[in-house]
PDB file of C-alpha atoms in Angstrom:
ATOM      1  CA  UNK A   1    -175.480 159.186  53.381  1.00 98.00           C
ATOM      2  CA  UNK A   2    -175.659 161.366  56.419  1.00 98.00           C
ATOM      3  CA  UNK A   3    -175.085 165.065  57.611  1.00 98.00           C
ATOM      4  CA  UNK A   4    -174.403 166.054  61.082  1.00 98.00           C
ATOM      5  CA  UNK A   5    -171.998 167.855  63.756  1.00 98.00           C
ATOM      6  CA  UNK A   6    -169.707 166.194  65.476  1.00 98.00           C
ATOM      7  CA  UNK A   7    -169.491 165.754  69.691  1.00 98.00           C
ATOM      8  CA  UNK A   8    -167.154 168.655  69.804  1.00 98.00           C
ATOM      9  CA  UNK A   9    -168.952 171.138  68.388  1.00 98.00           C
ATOM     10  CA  UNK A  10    -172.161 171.087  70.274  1.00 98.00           C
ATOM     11  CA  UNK A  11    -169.830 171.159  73.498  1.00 98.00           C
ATOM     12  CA  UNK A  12    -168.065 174.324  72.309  1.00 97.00           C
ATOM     13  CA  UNK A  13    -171.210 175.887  70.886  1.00 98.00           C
ATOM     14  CA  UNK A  14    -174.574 174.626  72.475  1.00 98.00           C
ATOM     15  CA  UNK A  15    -176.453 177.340  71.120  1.00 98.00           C
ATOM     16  CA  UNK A  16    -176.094 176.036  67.579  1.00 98.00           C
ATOM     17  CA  UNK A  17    -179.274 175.407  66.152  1.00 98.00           C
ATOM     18  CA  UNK A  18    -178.583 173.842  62.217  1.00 98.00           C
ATOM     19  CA  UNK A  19    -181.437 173.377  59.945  1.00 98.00           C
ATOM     20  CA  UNK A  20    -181.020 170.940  57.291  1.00 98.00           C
ATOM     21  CA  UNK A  21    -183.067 169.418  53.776  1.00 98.00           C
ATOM     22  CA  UNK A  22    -182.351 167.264  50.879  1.00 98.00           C
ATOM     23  CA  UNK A  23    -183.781 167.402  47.438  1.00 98.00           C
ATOM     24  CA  UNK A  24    -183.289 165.316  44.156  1.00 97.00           C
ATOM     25  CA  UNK A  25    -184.719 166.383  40.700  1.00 96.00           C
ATOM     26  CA  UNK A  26    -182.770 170.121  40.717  1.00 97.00           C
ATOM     27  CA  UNK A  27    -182.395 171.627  37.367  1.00 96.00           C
ATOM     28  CA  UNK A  28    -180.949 175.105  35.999  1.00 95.00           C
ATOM     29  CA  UNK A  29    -183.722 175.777  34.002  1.00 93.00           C
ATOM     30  CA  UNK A  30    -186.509 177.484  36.718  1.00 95.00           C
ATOM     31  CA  UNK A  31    -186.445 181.464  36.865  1.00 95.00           C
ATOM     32  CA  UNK A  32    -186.907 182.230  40.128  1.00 96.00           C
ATOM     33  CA  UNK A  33    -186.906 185.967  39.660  1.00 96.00           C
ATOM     34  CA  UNK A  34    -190.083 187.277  41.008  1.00 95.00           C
ATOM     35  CA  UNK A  35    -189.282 184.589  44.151  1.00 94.00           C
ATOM     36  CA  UNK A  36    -185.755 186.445  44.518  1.00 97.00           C
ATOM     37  CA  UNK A  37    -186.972 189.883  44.728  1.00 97.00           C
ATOM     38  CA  UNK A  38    -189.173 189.383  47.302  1.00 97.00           C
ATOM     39  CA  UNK A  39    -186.823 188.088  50.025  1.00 98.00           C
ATOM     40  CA  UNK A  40    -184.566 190.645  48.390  1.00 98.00           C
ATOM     41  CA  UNK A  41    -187.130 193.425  49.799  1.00 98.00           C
ATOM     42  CA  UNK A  42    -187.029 191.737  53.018  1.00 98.00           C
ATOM     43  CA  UNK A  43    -183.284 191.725  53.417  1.00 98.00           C
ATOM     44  CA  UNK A  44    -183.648 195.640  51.948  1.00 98.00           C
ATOM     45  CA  UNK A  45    -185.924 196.911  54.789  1.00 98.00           C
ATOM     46  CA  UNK A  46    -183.695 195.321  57.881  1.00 97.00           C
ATOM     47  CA  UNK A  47    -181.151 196.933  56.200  1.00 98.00           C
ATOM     48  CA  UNK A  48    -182.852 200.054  56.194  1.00 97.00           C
ATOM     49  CA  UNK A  49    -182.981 200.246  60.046  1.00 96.00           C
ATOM     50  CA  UNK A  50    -179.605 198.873  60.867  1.00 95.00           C
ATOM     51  CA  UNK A  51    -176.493 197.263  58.872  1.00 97.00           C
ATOM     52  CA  UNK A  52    -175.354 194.269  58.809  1.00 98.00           C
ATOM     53  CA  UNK A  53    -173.368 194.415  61.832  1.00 97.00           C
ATOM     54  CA  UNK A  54    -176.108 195.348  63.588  1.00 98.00           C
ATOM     55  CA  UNK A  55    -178.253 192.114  63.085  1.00 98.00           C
ATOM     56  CA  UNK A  56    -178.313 189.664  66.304  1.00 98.00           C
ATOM     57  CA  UNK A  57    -177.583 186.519  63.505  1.00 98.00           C
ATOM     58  CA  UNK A  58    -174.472 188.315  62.552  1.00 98.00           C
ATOM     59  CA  UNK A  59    -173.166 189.279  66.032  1.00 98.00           C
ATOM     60  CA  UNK A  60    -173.972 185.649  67.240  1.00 98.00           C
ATOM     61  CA  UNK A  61    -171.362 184.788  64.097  1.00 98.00           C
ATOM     62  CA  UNK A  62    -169.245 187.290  64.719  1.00 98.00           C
ATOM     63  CA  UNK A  63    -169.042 186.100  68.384  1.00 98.00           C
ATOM     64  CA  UNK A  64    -168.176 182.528  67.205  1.00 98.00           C
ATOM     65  CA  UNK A  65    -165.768 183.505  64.836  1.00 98.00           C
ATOM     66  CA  UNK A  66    -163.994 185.498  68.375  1.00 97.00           C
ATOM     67  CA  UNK A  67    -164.400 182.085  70.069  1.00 96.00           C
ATOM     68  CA  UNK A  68    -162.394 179.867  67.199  1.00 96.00           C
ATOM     69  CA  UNK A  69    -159.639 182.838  67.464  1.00 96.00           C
ATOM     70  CA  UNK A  70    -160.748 184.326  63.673  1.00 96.00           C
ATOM     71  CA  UNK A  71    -160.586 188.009  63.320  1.00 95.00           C
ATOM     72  CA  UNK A  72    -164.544 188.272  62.452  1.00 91.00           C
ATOM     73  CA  UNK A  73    -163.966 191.625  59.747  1.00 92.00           C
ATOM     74  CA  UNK A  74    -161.524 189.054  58.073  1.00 95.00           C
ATOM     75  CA  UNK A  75    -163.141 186.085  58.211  1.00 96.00           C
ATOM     76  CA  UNK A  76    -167.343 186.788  57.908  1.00 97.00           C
ATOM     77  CA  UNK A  77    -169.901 184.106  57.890  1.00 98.00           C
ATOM     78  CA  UNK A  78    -171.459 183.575  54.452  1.00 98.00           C
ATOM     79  CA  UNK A  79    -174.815 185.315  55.286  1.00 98.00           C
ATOM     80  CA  UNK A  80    -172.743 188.662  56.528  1.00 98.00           C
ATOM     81  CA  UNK A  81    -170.520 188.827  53.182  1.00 98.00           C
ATOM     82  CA  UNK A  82    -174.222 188.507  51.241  1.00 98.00           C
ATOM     83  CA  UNK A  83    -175.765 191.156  53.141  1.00 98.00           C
ATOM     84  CA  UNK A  84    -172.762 193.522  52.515  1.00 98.00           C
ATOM     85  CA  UNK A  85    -172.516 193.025  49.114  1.00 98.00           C
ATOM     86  CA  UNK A  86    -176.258 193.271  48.846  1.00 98.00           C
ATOM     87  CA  UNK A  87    -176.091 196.783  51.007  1.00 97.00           C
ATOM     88  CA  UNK A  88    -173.542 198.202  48.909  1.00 97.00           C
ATOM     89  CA  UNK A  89    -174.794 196.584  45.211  1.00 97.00           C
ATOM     90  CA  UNK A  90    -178.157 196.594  45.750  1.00 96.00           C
ATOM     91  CA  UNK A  91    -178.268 192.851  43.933  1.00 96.00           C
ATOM     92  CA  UNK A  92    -176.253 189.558  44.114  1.00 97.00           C
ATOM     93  CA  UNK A  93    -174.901 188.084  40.807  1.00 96.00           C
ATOM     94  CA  UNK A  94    -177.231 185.227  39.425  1.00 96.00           C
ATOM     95  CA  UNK A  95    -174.853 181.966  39.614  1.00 97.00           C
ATOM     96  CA  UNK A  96    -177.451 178.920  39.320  1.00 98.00           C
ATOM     97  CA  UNK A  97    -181.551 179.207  40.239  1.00 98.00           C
ATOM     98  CA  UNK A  98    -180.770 177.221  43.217  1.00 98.00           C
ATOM     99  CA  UNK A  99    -178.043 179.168  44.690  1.00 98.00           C
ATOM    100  CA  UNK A 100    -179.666 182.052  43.937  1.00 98.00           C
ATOM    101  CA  UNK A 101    -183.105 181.433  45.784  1.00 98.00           C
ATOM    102  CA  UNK A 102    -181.000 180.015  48.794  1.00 98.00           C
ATOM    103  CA  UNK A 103    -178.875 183.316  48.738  1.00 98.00           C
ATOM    104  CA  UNK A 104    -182.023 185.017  48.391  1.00 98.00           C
ATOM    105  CA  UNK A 105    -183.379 183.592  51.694  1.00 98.00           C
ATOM    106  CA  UNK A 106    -180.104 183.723  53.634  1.00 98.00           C
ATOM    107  CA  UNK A 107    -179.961 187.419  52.976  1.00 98.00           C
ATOM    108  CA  UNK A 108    -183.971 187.337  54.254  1.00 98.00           C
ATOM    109  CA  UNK A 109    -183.130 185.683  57.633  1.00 98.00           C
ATOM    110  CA  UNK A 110    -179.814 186.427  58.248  1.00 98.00           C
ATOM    111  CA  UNK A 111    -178.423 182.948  58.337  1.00 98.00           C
ATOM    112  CA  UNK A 112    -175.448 181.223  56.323  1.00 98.00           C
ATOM    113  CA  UNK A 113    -177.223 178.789  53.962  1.00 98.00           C
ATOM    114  CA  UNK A 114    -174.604 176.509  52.429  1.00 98.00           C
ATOM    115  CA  UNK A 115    -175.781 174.013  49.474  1.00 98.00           C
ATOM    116  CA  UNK A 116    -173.659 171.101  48.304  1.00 98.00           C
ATOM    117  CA  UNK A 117    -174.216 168.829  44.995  1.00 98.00           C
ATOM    118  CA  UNK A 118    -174.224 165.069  46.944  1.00 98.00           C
ATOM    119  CA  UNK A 119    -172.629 163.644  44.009  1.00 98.00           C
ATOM    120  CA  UNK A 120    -169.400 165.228  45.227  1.00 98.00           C
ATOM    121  CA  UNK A 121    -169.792 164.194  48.481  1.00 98.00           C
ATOM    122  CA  UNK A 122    -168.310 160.882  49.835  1.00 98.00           C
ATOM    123  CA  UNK A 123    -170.392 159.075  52.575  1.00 98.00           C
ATOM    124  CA  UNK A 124    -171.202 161.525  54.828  1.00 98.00           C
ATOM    125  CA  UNK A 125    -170.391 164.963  55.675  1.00 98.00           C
ATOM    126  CA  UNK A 126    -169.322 166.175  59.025  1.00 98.00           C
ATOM    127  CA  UNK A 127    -168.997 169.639  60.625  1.00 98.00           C
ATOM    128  CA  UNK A 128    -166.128 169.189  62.681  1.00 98.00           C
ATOM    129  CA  UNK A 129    -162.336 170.043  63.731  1.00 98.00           C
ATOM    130  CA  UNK A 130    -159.722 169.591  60.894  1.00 98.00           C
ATOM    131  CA  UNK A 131    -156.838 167.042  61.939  1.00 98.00           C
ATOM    132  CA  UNK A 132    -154.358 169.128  58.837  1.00 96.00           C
ATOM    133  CA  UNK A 133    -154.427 166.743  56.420  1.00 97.00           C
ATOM    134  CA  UNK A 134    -158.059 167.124  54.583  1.00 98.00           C
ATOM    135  CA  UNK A 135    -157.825 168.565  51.372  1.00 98.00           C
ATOM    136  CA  UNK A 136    -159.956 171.348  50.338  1.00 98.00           C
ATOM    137  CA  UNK A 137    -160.339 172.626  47.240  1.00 98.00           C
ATOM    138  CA  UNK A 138    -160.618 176.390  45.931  1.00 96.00           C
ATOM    139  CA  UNK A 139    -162.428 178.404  43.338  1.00 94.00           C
ATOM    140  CA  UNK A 140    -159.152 179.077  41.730  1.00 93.00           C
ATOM    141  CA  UNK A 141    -158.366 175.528  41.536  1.00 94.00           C
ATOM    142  CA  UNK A 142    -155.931 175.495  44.129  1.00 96.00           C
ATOM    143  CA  UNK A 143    -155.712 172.648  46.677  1.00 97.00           C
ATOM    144  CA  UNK A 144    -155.018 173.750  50.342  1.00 97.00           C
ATOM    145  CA  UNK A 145    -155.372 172.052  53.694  1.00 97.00           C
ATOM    146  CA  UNK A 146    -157.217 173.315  56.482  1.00 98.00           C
ATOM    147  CA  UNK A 147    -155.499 174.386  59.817  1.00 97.00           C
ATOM    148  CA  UNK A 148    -155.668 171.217  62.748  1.00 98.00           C
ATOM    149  CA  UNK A 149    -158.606 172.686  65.160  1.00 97.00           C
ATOM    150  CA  UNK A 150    -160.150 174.550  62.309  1.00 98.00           C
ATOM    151  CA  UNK A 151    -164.071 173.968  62.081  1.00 98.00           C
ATOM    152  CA  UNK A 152    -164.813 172.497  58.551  1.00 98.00           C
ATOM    153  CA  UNK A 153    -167.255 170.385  56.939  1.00 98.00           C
ATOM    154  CA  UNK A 154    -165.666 167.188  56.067  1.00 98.00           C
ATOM    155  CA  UNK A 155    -166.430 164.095  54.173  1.00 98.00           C
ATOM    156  CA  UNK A 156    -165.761 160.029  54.524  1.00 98.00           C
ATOM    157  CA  UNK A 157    -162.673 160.549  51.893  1.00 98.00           C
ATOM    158  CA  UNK A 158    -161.094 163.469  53.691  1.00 98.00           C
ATOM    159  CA  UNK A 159    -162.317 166.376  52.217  1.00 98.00           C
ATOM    160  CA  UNK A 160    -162.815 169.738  53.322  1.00 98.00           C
ATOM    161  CA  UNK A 161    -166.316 170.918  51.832  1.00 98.00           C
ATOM    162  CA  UNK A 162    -166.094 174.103  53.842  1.00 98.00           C
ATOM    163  CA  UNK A 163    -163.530 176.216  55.398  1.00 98.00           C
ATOM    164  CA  UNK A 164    -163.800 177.964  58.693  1.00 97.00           C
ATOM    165  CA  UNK A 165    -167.509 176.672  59.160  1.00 98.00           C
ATOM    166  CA  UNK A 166    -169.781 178.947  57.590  1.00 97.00           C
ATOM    167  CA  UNK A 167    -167.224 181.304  55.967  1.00 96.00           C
ATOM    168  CA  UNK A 168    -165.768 179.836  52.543  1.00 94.00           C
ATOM    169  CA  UNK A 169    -167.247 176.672  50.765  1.00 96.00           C
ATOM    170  CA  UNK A 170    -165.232 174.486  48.465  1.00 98.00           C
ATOM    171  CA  UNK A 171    -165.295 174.308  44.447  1.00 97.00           C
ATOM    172  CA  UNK A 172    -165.850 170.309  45.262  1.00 97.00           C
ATOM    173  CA  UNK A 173    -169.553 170.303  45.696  1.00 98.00           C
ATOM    174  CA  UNK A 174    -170.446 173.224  44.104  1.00 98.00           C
ATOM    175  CA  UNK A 175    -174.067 173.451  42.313  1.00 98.00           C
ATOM    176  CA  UNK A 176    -173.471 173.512  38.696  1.00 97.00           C
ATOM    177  CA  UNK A 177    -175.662 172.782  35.848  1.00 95.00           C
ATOM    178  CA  UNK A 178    -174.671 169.008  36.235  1.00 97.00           C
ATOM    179  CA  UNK A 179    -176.018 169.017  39.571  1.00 98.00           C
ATOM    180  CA  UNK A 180    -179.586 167.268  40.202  1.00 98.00           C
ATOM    181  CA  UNK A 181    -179.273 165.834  43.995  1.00 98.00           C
ATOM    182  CA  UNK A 182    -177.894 168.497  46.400  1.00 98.00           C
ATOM    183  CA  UNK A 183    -178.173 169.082  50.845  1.00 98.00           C
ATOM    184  CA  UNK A 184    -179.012 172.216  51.640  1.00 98.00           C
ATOM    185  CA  UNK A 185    -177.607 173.224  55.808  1.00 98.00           C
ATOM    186  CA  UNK A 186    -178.501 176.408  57.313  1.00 98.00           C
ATOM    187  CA  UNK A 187    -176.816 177.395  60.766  1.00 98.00           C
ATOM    188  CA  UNK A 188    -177.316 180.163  63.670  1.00 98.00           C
ATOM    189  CA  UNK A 189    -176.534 180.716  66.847  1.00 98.00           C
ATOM    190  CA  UNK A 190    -178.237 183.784  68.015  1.00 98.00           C
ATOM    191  CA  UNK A 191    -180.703 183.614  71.024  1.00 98.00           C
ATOM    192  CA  UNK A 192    -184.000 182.879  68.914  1.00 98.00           C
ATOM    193  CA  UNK A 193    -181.797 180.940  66.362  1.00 98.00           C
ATOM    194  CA  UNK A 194    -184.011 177.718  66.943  1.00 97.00           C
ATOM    195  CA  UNK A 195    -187.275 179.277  65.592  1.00 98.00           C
ATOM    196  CA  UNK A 196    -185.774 181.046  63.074  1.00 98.00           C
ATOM    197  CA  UNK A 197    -183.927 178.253  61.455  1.00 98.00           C
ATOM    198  CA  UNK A 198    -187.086 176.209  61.280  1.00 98.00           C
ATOM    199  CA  UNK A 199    -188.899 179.212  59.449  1.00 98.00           C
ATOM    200  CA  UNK A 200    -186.113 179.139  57.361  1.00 98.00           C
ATOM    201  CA  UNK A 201    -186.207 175.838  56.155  1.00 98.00           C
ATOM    202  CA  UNK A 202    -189.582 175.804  55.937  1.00 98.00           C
ATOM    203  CA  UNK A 203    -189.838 179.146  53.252  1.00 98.00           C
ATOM    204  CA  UNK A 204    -186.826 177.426  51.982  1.00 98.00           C
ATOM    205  CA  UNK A 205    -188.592 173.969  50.830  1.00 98.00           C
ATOM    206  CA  UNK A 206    -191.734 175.620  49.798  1.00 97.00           C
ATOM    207  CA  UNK A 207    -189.603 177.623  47.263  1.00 97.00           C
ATOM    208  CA  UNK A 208    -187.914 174.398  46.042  1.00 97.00           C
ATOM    209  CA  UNK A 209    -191.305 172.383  45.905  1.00 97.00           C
ATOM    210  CA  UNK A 210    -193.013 175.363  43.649  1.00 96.00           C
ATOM    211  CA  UNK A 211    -189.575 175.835  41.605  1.00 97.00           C
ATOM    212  CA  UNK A 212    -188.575 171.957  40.572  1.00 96.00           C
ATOM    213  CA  UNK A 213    -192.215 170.131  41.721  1.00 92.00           C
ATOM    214  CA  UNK A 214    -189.976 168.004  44.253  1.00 95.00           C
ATOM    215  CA  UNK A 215    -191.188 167.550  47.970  1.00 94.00           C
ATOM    216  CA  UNK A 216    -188.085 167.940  50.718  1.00 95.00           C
ATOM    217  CA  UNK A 217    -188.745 167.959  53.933  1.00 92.00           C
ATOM    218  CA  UNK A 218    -186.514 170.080  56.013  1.00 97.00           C
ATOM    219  CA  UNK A 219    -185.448 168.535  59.565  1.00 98.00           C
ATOM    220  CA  UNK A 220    -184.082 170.778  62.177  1.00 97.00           C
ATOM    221  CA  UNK A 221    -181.337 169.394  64.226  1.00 98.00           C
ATOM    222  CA  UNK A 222    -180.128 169.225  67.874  1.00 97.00           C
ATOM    223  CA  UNK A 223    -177.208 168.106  70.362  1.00 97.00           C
ATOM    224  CA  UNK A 224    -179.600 165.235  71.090  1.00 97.00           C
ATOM    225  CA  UNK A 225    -180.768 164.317  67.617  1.00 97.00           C
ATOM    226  CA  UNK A 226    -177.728 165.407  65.734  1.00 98.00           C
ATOM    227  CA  UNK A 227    -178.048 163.238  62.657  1.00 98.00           C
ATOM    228  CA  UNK A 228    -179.464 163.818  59.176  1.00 98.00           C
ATOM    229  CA  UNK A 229    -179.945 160.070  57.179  1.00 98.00           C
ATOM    230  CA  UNK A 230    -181.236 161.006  53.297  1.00 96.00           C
TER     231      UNK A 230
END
């Protein structure tokens, strides 16, 4: 199995700099509390200074979302809708231990962090255009199809694991408490987004290897080594 972007995407977006990790043994019974707060407090103090508007991860997003002709205060990137629910609860809702550490350390740096259970995932997955015929399906158990050009992340049997690239993720691969083998991606596009992806990942598999004893090692990708094999 494999994870990458295609051709097209590095063309329209050569700033991209994706971060990504894999990591078998996951379990739902960790408590990563202590672990959460602190890149909680981290997220809290940027905040402080400036919203999340203001951050140069979001505007790069916002920018991109501009570029692929998405209104960017309808559509947000997954990091910017955690930050302003964050801002204005003061707390995200606990969902799984692994979702919540990775939300935890998106709202840190900035930067979407999308996690998929590889069970659900057929061959590969792909961040690419939409031809209009994937499938996709929602939290409400609907099934919809993405629009042709839209940026999704697709699989070998045609579907759509993500909507509108970092903005909406499908119920498909979802971590659940079934889920024990999952890819974790992080993406950003602002002007130091190479460094700051890599720290990322890096905070990101340390939590992981104190949380479930497991050992991932995080890869950073580029336009000329676009491929993930795990």
């Amino acid at each position: 199995m494999y994870f990458e972007h295609a051709t097209a995407i590095w063309r329209d977006f050569p700033e991209l700099a994706p971060g990504a990790l894999f990591a078998g043994g996951i379990s739902g019974e960790v408590r990563p509390d202590t672990r959460i707060e602190a890149f909680a407090a981290v997220a809290a103090s940027r905040l402080a200074a400036s919203s999340e508007a203001e951050l140069p991860e979001i505007q790069a997003w916002r920018r991109a979302f501009s570029r692929m002709g998405l209104k960017p205060t309808q559509y947000r990137c997954a990091s910017e809708s955690l930050l302003r629910r964050f801002r204005k609860e003061g707390a995200l809702p606990r969902i799984h231990p692994l979702i919540d550490v990775c939300n935890a350390v998106s709202l840190a740096f900035a930067i979407p962090v999308a996690v998929f259970d590889v069970a659900e995932v057929t061959g590969f997955l792909e961040v690419r255009h939409a031809v209009g015929d994937e499938t996709y399906l929602s939290f409400s158990g609907e099934t919809e199809h993405p629009e042709p050009g839209e940026v999704i992340f697709a699989d070998g049997a045609g579907r759509a694991h993500a909507r509108r690239w970092s903005n909406r993720q499908s119920r498909q691969s979802a971590v659940s408490d079934t889920t024990r083998s999952v890819l974790v991606v992080a993406e950003a596009l602002h002007a130091s987004a190479a460094l700051d992806v890599g720290r990322l990942m890096t905070a990101l598999a340390g939590e992981l290897s104190a949380l479930w004893s497991v050992d991932p090692k995080p890869v950073t990708l580029s336009a000329s080594s676009p491929r993930f094999d795990f």
